[in-house]
Coordinates of C-alpha atoms in Angstrom, one line a residue:
X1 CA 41.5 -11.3 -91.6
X2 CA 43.0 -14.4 -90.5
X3 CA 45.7 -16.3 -92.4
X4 CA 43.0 -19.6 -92.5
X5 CA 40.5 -17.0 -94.5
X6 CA 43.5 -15.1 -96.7
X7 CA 44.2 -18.7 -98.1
X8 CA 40.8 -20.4 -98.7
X9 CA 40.3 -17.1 -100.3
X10 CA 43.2 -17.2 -102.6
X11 CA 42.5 -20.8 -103.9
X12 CA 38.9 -20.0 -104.7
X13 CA 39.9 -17.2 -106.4
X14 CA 42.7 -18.7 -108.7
X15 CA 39.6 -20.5 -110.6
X16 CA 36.5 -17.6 -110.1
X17 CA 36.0 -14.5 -108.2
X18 CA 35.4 -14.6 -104.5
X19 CA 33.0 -11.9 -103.1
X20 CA 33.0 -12.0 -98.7
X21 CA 29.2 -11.2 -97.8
X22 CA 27.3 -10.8 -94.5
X23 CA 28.7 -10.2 -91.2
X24 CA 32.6 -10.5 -92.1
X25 CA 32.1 -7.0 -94.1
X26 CA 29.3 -5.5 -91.9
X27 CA 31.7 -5.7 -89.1
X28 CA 35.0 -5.0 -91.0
X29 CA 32.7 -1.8 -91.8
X30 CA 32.3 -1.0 -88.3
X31 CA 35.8 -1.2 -87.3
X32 CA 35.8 -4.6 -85.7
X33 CA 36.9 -8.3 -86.5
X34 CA 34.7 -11.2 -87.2
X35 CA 35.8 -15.2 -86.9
X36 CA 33.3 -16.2 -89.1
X37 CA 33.2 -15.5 -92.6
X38 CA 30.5 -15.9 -95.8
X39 CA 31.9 -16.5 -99.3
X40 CA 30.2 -16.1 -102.2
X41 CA 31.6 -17.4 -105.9
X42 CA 30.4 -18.6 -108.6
X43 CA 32.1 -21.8 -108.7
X44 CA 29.9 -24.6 -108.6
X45 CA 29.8 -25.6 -105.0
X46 CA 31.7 -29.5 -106.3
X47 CA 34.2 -27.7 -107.8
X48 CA 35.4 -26.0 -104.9
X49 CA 34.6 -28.9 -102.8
X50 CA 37.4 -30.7 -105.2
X51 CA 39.5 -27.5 -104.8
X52 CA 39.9 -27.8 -100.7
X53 CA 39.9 -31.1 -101.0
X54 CA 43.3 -31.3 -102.9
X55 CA 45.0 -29.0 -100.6
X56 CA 44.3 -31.0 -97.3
X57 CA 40.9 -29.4 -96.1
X58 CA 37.9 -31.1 -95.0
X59 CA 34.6 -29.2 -96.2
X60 CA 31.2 -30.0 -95.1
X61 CA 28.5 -29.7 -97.3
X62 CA 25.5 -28.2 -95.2
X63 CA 22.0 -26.7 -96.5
X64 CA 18.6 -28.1 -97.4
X65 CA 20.2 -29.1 -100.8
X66 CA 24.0 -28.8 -99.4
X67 CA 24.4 -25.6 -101.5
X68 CA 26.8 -24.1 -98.7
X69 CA 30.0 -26.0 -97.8
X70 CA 31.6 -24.8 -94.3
X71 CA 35.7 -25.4 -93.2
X72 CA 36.5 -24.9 -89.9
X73 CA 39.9 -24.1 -88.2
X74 CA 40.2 -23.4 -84.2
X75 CA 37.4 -20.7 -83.6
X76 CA 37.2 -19.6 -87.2
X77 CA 34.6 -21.2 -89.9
X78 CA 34.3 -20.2 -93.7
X79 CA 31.2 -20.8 -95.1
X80 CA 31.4 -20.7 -99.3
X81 CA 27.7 -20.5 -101.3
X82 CA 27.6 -20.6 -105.0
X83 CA 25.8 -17.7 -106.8
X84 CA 25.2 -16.4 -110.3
X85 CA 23.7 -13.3 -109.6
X86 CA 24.8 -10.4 -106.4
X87 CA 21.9 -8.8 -106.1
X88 CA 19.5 -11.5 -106.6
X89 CA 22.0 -13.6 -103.9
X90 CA 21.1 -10.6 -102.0
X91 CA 17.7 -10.5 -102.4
X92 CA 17.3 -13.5 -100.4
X93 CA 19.7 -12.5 -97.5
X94 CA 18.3 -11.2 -93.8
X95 CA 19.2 -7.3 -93.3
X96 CA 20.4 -5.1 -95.8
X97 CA 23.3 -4.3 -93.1
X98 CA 24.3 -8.0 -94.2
X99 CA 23.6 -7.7 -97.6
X100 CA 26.9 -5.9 -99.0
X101 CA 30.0 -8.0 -100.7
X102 CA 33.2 -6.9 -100.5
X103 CA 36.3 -7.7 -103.1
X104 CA 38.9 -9.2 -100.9
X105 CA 41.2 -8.1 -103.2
X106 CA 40.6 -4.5 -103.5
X107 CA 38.5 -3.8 -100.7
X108 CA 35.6 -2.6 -103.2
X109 CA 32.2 -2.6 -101.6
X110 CA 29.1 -4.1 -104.0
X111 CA 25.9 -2.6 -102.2
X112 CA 22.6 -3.4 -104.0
X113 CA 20.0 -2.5 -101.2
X114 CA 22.4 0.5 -99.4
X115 CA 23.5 -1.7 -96.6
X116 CA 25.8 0.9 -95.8
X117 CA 23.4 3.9 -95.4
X118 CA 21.3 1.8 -93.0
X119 CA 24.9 1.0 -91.0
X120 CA 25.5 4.4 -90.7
X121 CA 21.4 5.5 -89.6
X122 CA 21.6 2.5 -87.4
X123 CA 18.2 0.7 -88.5
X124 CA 17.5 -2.8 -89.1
X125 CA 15.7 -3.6 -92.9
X126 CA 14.9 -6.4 -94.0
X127 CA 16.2 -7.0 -97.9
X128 CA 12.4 -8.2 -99.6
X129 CA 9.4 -7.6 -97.8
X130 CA 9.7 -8.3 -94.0
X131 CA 6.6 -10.9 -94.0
X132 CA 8.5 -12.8 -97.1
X133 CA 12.4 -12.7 -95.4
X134 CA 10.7 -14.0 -92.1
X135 CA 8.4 -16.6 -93.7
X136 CA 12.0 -18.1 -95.8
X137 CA 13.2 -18.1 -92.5
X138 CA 11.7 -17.5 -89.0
X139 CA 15.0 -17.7 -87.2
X140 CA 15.3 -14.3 -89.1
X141 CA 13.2 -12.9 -86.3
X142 CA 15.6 -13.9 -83.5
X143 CA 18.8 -12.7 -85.5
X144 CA 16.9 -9.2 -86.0
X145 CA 16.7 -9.2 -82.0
X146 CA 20.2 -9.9 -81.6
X147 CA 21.3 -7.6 -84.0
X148 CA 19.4 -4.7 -82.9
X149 CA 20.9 -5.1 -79.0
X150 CA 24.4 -6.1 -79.9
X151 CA 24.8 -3.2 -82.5
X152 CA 22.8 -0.5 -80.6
X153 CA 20.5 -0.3 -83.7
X154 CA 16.8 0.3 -84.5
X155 CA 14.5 -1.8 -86.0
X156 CA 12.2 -0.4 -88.7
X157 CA 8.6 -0.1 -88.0
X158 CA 7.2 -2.9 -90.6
X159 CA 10.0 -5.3 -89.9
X160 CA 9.1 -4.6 -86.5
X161 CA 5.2 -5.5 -86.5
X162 CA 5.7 -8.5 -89.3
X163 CA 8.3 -10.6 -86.7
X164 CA 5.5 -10.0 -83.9
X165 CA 3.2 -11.2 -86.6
X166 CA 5.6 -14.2 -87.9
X167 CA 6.4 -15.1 -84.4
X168 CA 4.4 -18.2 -84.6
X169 CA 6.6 -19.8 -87.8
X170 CA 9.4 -20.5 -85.1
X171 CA 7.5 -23.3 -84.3
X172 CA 8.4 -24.8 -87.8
X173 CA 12.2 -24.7 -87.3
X174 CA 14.6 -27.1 -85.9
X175 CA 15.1 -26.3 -82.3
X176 CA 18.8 -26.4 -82.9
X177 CA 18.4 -23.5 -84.4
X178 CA 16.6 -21.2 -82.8
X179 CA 18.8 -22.2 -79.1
X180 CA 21.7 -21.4 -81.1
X181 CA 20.6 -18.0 -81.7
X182 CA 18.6 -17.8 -78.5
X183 CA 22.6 -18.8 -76.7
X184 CA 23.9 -15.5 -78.2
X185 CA 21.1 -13.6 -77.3
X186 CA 21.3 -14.7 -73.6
X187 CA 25.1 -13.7 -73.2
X188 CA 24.8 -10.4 -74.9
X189 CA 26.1 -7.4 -72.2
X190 CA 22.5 -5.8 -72.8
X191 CA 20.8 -8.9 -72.8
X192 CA 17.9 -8.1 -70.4
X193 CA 17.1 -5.8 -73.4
X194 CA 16.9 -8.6 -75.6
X195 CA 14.7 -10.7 -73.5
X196 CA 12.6 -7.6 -72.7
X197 CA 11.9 -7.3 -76.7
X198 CA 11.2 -10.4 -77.0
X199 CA 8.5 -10.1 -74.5
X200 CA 6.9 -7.5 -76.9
X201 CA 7.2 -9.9 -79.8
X202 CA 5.4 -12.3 -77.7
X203 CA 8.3 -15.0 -77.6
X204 CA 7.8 -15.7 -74.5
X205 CA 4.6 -16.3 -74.2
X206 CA 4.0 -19.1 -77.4
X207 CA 7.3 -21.0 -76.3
X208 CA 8.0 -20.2 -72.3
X209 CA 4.3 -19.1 -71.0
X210 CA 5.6 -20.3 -67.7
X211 CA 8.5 -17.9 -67.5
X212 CA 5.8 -15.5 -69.2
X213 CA 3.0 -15.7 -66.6
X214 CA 5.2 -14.2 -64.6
X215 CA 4.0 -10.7 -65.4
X216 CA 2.2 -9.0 -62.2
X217 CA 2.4 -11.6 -59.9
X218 CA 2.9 -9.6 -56.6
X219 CA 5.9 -11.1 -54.3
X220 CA 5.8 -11.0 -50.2
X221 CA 7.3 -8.2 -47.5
X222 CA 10.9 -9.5 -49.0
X223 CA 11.0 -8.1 -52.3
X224 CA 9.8 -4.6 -54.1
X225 CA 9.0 -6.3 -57.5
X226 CA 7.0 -8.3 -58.9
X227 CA 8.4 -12.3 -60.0
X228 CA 8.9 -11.0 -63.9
X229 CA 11.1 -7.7 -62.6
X230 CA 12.5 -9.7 -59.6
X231 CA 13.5 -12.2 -62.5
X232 CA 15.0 -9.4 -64.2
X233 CA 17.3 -8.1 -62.0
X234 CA 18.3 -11.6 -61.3
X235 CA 19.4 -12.3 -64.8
X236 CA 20.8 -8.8 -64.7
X237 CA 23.1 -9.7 -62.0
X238 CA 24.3 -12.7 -63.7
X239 CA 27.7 -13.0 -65.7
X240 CA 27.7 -12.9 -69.3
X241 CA 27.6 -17.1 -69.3
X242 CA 24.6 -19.2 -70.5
X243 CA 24.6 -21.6 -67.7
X244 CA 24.1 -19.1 -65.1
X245 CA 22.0 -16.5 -67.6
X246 CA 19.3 -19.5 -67.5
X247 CA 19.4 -20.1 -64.1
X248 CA 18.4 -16.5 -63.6
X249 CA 16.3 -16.4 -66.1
X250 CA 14.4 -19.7 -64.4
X251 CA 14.9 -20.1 -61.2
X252 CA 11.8 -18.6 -60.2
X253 CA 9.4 -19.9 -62.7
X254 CA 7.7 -21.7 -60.0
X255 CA 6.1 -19.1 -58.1
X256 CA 3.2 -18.3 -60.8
X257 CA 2.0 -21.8 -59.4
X258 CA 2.8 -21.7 -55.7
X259 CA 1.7 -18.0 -55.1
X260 CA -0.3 -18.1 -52.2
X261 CA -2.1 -16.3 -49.7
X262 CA -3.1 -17.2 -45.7
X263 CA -6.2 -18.8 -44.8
X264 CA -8.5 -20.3 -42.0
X265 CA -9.9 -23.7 -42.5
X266 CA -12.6 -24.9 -40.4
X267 CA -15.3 -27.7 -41.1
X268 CA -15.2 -31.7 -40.9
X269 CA -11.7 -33.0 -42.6
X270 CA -12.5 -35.9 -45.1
X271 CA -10.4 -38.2 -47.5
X272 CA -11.3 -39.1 -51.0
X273 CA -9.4 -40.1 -54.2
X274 CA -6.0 -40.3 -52.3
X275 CA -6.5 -36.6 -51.1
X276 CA -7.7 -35.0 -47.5
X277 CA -10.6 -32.4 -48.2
X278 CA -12.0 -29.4 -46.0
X279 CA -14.4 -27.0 -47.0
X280 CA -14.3 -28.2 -50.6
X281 CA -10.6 -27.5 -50.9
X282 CA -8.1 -30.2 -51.7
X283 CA -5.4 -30.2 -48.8
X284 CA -1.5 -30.5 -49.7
X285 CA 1.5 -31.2 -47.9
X286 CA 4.8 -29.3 -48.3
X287 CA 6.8 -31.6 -46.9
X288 CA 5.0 -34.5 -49.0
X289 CA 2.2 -37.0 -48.1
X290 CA 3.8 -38.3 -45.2
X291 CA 3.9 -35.4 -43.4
X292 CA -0.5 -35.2 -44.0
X293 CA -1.2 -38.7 -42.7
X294 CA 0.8 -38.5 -39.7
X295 CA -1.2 -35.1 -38.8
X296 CA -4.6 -35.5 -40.7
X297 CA -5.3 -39.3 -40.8
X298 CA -6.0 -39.5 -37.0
X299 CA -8.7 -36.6 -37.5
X300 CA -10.8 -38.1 -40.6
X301 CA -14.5 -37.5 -39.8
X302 CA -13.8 -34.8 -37.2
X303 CA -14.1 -31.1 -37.0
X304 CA -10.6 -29.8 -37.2
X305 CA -9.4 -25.9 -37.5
X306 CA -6.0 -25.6 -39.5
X307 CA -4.1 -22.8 -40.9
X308 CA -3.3 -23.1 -44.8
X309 CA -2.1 -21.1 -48.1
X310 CA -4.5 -21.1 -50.7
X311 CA -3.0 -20.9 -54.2
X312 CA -4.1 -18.4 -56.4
X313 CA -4.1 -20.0 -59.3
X314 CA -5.8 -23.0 -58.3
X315 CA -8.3 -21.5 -55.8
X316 CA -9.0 -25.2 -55.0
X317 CA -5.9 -26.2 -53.4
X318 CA -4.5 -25.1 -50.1
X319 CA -1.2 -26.1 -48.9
X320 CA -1.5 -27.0 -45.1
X321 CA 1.0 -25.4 -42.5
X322 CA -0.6 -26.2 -39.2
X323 CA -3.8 -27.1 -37.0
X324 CA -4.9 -25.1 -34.8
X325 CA -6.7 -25.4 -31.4
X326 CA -7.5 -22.4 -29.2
X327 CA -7.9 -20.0 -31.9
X328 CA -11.2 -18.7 -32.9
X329 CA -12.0 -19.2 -36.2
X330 CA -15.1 -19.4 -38.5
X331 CA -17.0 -22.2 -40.4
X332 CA -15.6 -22.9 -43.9
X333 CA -13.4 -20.6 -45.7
X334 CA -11.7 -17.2 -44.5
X335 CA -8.2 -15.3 -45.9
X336 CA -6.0 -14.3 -42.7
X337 CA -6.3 -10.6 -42.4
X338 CA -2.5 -8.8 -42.6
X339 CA -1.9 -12.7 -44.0
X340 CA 1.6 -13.9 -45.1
X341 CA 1.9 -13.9 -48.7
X342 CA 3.5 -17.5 -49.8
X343 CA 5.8 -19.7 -52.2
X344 CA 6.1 -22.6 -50.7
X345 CA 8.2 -24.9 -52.1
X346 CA 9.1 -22.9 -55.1
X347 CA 12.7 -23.3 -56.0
X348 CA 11.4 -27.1 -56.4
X349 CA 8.6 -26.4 -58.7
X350 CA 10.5 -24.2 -60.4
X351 CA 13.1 -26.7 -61.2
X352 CA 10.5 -29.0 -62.2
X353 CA 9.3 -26.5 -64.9
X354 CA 12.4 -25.8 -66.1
X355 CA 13.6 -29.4 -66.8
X356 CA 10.8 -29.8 -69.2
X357 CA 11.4 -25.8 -71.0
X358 CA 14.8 -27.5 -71.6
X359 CA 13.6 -30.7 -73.5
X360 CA 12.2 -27.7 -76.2
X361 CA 15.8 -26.6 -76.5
X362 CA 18.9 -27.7 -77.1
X363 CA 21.1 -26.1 -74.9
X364 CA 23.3 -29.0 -74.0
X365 CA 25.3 -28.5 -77.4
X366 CA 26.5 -25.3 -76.3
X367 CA 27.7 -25.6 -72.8
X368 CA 31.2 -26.7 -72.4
X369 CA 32.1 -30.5 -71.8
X370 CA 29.3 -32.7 -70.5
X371 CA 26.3 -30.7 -71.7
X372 CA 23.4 -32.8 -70.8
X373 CA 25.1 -33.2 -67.1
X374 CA 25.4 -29.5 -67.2
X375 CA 21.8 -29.2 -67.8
X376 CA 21.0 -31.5 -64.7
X377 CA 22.9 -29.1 -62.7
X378 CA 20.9 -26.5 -63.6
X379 CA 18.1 -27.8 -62.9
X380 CA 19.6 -28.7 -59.8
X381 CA 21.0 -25.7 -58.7
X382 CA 17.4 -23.9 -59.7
X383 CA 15.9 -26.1 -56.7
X384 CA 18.3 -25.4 -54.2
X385 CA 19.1 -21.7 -54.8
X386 CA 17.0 -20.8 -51.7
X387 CA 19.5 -23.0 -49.1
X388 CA 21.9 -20.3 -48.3
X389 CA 18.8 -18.1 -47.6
X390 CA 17.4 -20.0 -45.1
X391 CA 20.7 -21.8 -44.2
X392 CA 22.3 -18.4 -43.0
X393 CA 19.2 -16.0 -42.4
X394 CA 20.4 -15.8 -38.7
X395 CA 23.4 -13.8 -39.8
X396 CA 21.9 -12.0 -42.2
X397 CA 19.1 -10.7 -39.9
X398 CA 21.7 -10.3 -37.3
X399 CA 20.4 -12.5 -34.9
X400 CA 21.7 -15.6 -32.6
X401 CA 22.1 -19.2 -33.6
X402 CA 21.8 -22.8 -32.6
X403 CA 24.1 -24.2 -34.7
X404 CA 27.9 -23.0 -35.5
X405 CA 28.2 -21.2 -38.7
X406 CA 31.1 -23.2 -39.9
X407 CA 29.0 -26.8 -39.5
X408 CA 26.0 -25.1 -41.4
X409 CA 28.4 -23.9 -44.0
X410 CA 30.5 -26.9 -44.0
X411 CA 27.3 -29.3 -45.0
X412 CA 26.0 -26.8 -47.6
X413 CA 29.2 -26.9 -49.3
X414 CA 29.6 -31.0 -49.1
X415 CA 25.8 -31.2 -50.1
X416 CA 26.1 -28.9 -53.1
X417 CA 29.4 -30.6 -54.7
X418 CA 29.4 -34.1 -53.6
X419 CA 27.8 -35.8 -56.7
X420 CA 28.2 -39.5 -54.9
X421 CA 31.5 -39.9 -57.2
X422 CA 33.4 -37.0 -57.5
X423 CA 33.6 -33.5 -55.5
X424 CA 32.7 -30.9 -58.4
X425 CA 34.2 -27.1 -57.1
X426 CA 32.2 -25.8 -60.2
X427 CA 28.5 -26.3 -58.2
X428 CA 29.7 -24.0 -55.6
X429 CA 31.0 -21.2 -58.2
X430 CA 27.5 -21.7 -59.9
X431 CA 25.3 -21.5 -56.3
X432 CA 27.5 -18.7 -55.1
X433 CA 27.1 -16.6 -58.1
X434 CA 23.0 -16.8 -58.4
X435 CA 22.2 -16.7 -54.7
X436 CA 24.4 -13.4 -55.1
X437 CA 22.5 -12.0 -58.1
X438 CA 19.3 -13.1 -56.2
X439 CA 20.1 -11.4 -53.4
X440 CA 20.7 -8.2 -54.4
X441 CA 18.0 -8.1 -56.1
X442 CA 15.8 -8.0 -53.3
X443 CA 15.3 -5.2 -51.4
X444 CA 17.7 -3.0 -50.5
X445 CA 19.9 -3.8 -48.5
X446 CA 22.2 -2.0 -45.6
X447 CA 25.9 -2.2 -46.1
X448 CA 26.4 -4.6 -43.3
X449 CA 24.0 -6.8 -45.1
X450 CA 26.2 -6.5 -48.1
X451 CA 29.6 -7.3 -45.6
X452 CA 27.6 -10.5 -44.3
X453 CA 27.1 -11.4 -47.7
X454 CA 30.7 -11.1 -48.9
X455 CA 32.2 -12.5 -45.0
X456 CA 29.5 -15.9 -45.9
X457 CA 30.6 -16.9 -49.8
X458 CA 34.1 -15.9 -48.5
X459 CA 33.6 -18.5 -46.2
X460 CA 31.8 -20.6 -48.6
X461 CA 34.8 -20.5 -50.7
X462 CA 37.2 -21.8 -48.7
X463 CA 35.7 -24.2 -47.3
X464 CA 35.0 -25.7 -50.8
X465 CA 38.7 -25.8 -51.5
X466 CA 39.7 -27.1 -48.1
X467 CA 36.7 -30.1 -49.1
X468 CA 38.6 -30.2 -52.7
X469 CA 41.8 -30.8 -51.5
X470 CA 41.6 -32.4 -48.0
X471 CA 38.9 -35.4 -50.0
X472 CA 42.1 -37.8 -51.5
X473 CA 43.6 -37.1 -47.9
X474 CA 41.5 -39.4 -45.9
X475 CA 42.9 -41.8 -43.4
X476 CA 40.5 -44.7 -44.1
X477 CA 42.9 -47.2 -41.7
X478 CA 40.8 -47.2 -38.8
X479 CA 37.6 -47.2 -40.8
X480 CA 39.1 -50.6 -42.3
X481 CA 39.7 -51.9 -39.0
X482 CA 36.6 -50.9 -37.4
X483 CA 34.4 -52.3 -40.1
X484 CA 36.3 -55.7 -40.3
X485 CA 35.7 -55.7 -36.2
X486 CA 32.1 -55.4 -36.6
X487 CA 31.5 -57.3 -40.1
X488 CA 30.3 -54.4 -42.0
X489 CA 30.2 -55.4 -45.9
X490 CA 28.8 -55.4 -49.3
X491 CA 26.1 -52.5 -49.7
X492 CA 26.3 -51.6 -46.2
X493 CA 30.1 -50.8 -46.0
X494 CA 29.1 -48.5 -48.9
X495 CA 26.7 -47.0 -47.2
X496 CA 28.6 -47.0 -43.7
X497 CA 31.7 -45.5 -45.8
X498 CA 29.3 -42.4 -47.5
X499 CA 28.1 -41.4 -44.1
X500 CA 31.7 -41.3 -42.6
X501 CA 33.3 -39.3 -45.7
X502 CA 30.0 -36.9 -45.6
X503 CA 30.7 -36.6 -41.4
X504 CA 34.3 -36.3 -42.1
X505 CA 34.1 -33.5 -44.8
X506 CA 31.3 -31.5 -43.1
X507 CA 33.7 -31.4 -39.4
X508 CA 36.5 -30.9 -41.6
X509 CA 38.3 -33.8 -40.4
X510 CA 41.0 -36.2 -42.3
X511 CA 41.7 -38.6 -39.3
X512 CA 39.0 -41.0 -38.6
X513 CA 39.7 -41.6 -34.6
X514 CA 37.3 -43.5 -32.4
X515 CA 35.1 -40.5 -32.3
X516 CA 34.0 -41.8 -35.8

């Protein structure tokens, strides 16, 4: 117990008895330390408020009807509830594991609903009837998840079926709420256990359906799993930190809508409503609009051959790769036999998805420092986790190369942590760690695979802190002289001045000579 609880508890008790409840004794129980701590007293909740008050706390009075006052000091928090009545206090707690009071003074243990039997069988009850504890508070259902996979503990069969029941009622509670519950759940060691019972519970599919959907839909020659276990041993891979546990967790949420398969078109290409049409199907780019007018437009009316991937999900749409012209290939409609298996553009849809699941949650509140600009780098780093793939697939197939590793790496590095303002070493940590975790959970792959892996973010590395360090250290003199020489100012020195630094970073250069 820390010296903050011993004297809270000691001025309480100089005016009533002071009972800790709840977690503080269930893990004292078990043999290990908690930083939070419930009091229970009977003191009337303004006399105790008056009490802290006069010896130089600050309580805050919390609750529906601010029945609970909280202190906090450094990592430690106290919160202090007035009762009249243990067992009817304890009536209206979660689990009968946190249902037991303890007399700081003498250690006695009060257990009204043998809290401690169920601690030593290991099972999760509920202290009323599960359907009642969940409906006074859903977040209930969350905890009991959290519980179960952080202690190693079983959940009795009727608490069990009346959370999957209650599920629903989470839609009633403040979001803050049930992302502070979900943050612990998503850095717990076993937490692909936790997110695998909430699938049963159906979690997933009333809040995320997108991340749920993911279920069975069969990936291409590259992977062994479908995008739900593939997502799994992703978020399996990851550290124990919420920032990177949700980028496993998301980054492929895209690929329900992408998934696509090779087809034929052939038939007369036409433009309606902003959109090219063959065969009945709507006609996409993946490298925007642009890309269709500049190939398409000049063949409106005509009879044109293309290959495409047709979604699966949206039957309608096919995503155009490329026209063809010698090839065979029949009127209308027709799936490439042996076809590639496709999704295109994923990491960006998937980014796209995720940005809104966020606006549900709150997240922001619990990652360090800048919390809403941490949450646009995830969303960031979710659409570019597939550059290093196909950045550096050369040396991970083991074949040649146009371009020198070091340039390619060099410009990956520059892209990922230049923001425009600042160079931010944390983006490359972050890309690193999930294109690792994605990685292996692909195939399997050779041990010179592996040693390509380790020689590339090795590489990565350094040339991040070379970039870190070597930024401030930029000769700008002849850049100054050259662009008074030619009149370069206002926005387009800016610009002029971005490309150089870019150039200048990505060669790994400090001097600006001529060459510049």
């Amino acid at each position: 117990m820390q010296g903050f609880h011993q004297e809270v508890i000691g001025l309480l008790a100089g005016y009533a008895p002071v009972w800790l409840v709840g977690g503080a004794v269930r893990d004292y129980l078990l043999g290990t330390e908690s930083k939070d701590m419930d009091l229970v007293s009977t003191l009337e909740i303004e006399k105790a408020d008056e009490i802290l008050r006069e010896h130089g706390y600050r309580p805050h009075k919390i609750g529906a009807k601010f029945t609970t006052i909280s202190l906090f000091q450094g990592e430690g928090r106290i919160d202090i509830t007035c009762v009249t009545d243990l067992e009817q206090d304890a009536r209206r707690r979660d689990f009968t594991i946190n249902a037991m009071y303890m007399n700081p003074d003498n250690g006695q243990i009060f257990d009204p609903l043998d809290g401690r039997r169920d601690l030593k069988e290991k099972i999760l009850r509920t202290c009323n009837q599960p359907e009642i504890t969940f409906k006074q508070d859903p977040v209930r259902i969350l905890r009991m998840v959290k519980l179960a996979v952080k202690l190693g503990f079983n959940i009795e069969d009727k608490v069990w079926s009346q959370a999957r029941e209650q599920i629903n009622l989470l839609v009633q509670t403040a979001k803050e709420r049930v992302t502070a519950e979900l943050a612990e759940i998503l850095v717990l060691s076993e937490a692909e256990k936790a997110v695998n019972m909430l699938w049963d519970l159906s979690y997933w599919h009333v809040f995320i359906p997108e991340l749920a959907r993911l279920k069975g839909v069969v990936q291409n020659q590259y992977h062994s799993l479908d995008v739900w276990d593939h997502t799994m041993a992703v978020f399996r891979n990851t550290p124990q930190d919420l920032f990177l546990r949700l980028a496993g967790l998301f980054h492929d949420l895209g690929k329900w809508e992408t998934a696509s398969r090779e087809y034929y078109l052939a038939g007369k290409l036409e433009y309606r409503d902003d959109n090219y049409w063959l065969e009945g199907c709507q006609i996409i780019g993946t490298r925007g609009k642009n890309e269709l007018d500049y190939k398409l437009h000049p063949l409106l009316g005509k009879q044109v051959k293309m290959l495409g991937a047709r979604l699966d999900h949206f039957p309608q749409v096919v995503q155009f790769k490329r026209l063809l012209s010698h090839e065979e290939v029949p009127q209308g409609l027709t799936q490439v036999e042996n076809g590639k298996r496709h999704f295109l553009n994923h990491e960006r849809a998937s980014a796209k998805l995720a940005a809104e699941i966020l606006k549900r949650y709150s997240f922001a509140m619990f990652f360090p420092g800048k919390g809403e600009k941490r949450e646009k780098d995830l969303v960031e780093l979710i659409a570019n986790h597939m550059q290093a793939t196909l950045i550096f697939m050369p040396e991970l197939r083991g074949e040649p190369t146009r371009k020198p590793f070091r340039d390619r790496a060099a410009a990956l590095v520059w892209q990922t942590c230049w923001n425009g303002r600042e160079f931010e070493l944390q983006k490359i940590h972050d890309f690193i760690l999930l294109w690792r975790a994605d990685f292996q959970a692909g195939k399997v792959h050779t041990e010179e695979q592996n040693e390509v892996l380790d020689k590339i973010t090795g590489e990565l590395i350094q040339i991040a802190l070379w970039q870190n360090e070597n930024l401030p250290k930029i000769n700008w003199k002849n850049f100054r002289q050259f662009s008074v020489s030619q009149g370069i100012k206002g926005e387009e020195l800016g610009i002029f001045k971005s490309r150089v630094r870019a150039r200048a970073m990505q060669e790994m250069q400090i001097e600006l000579n001529s060459h510049f």
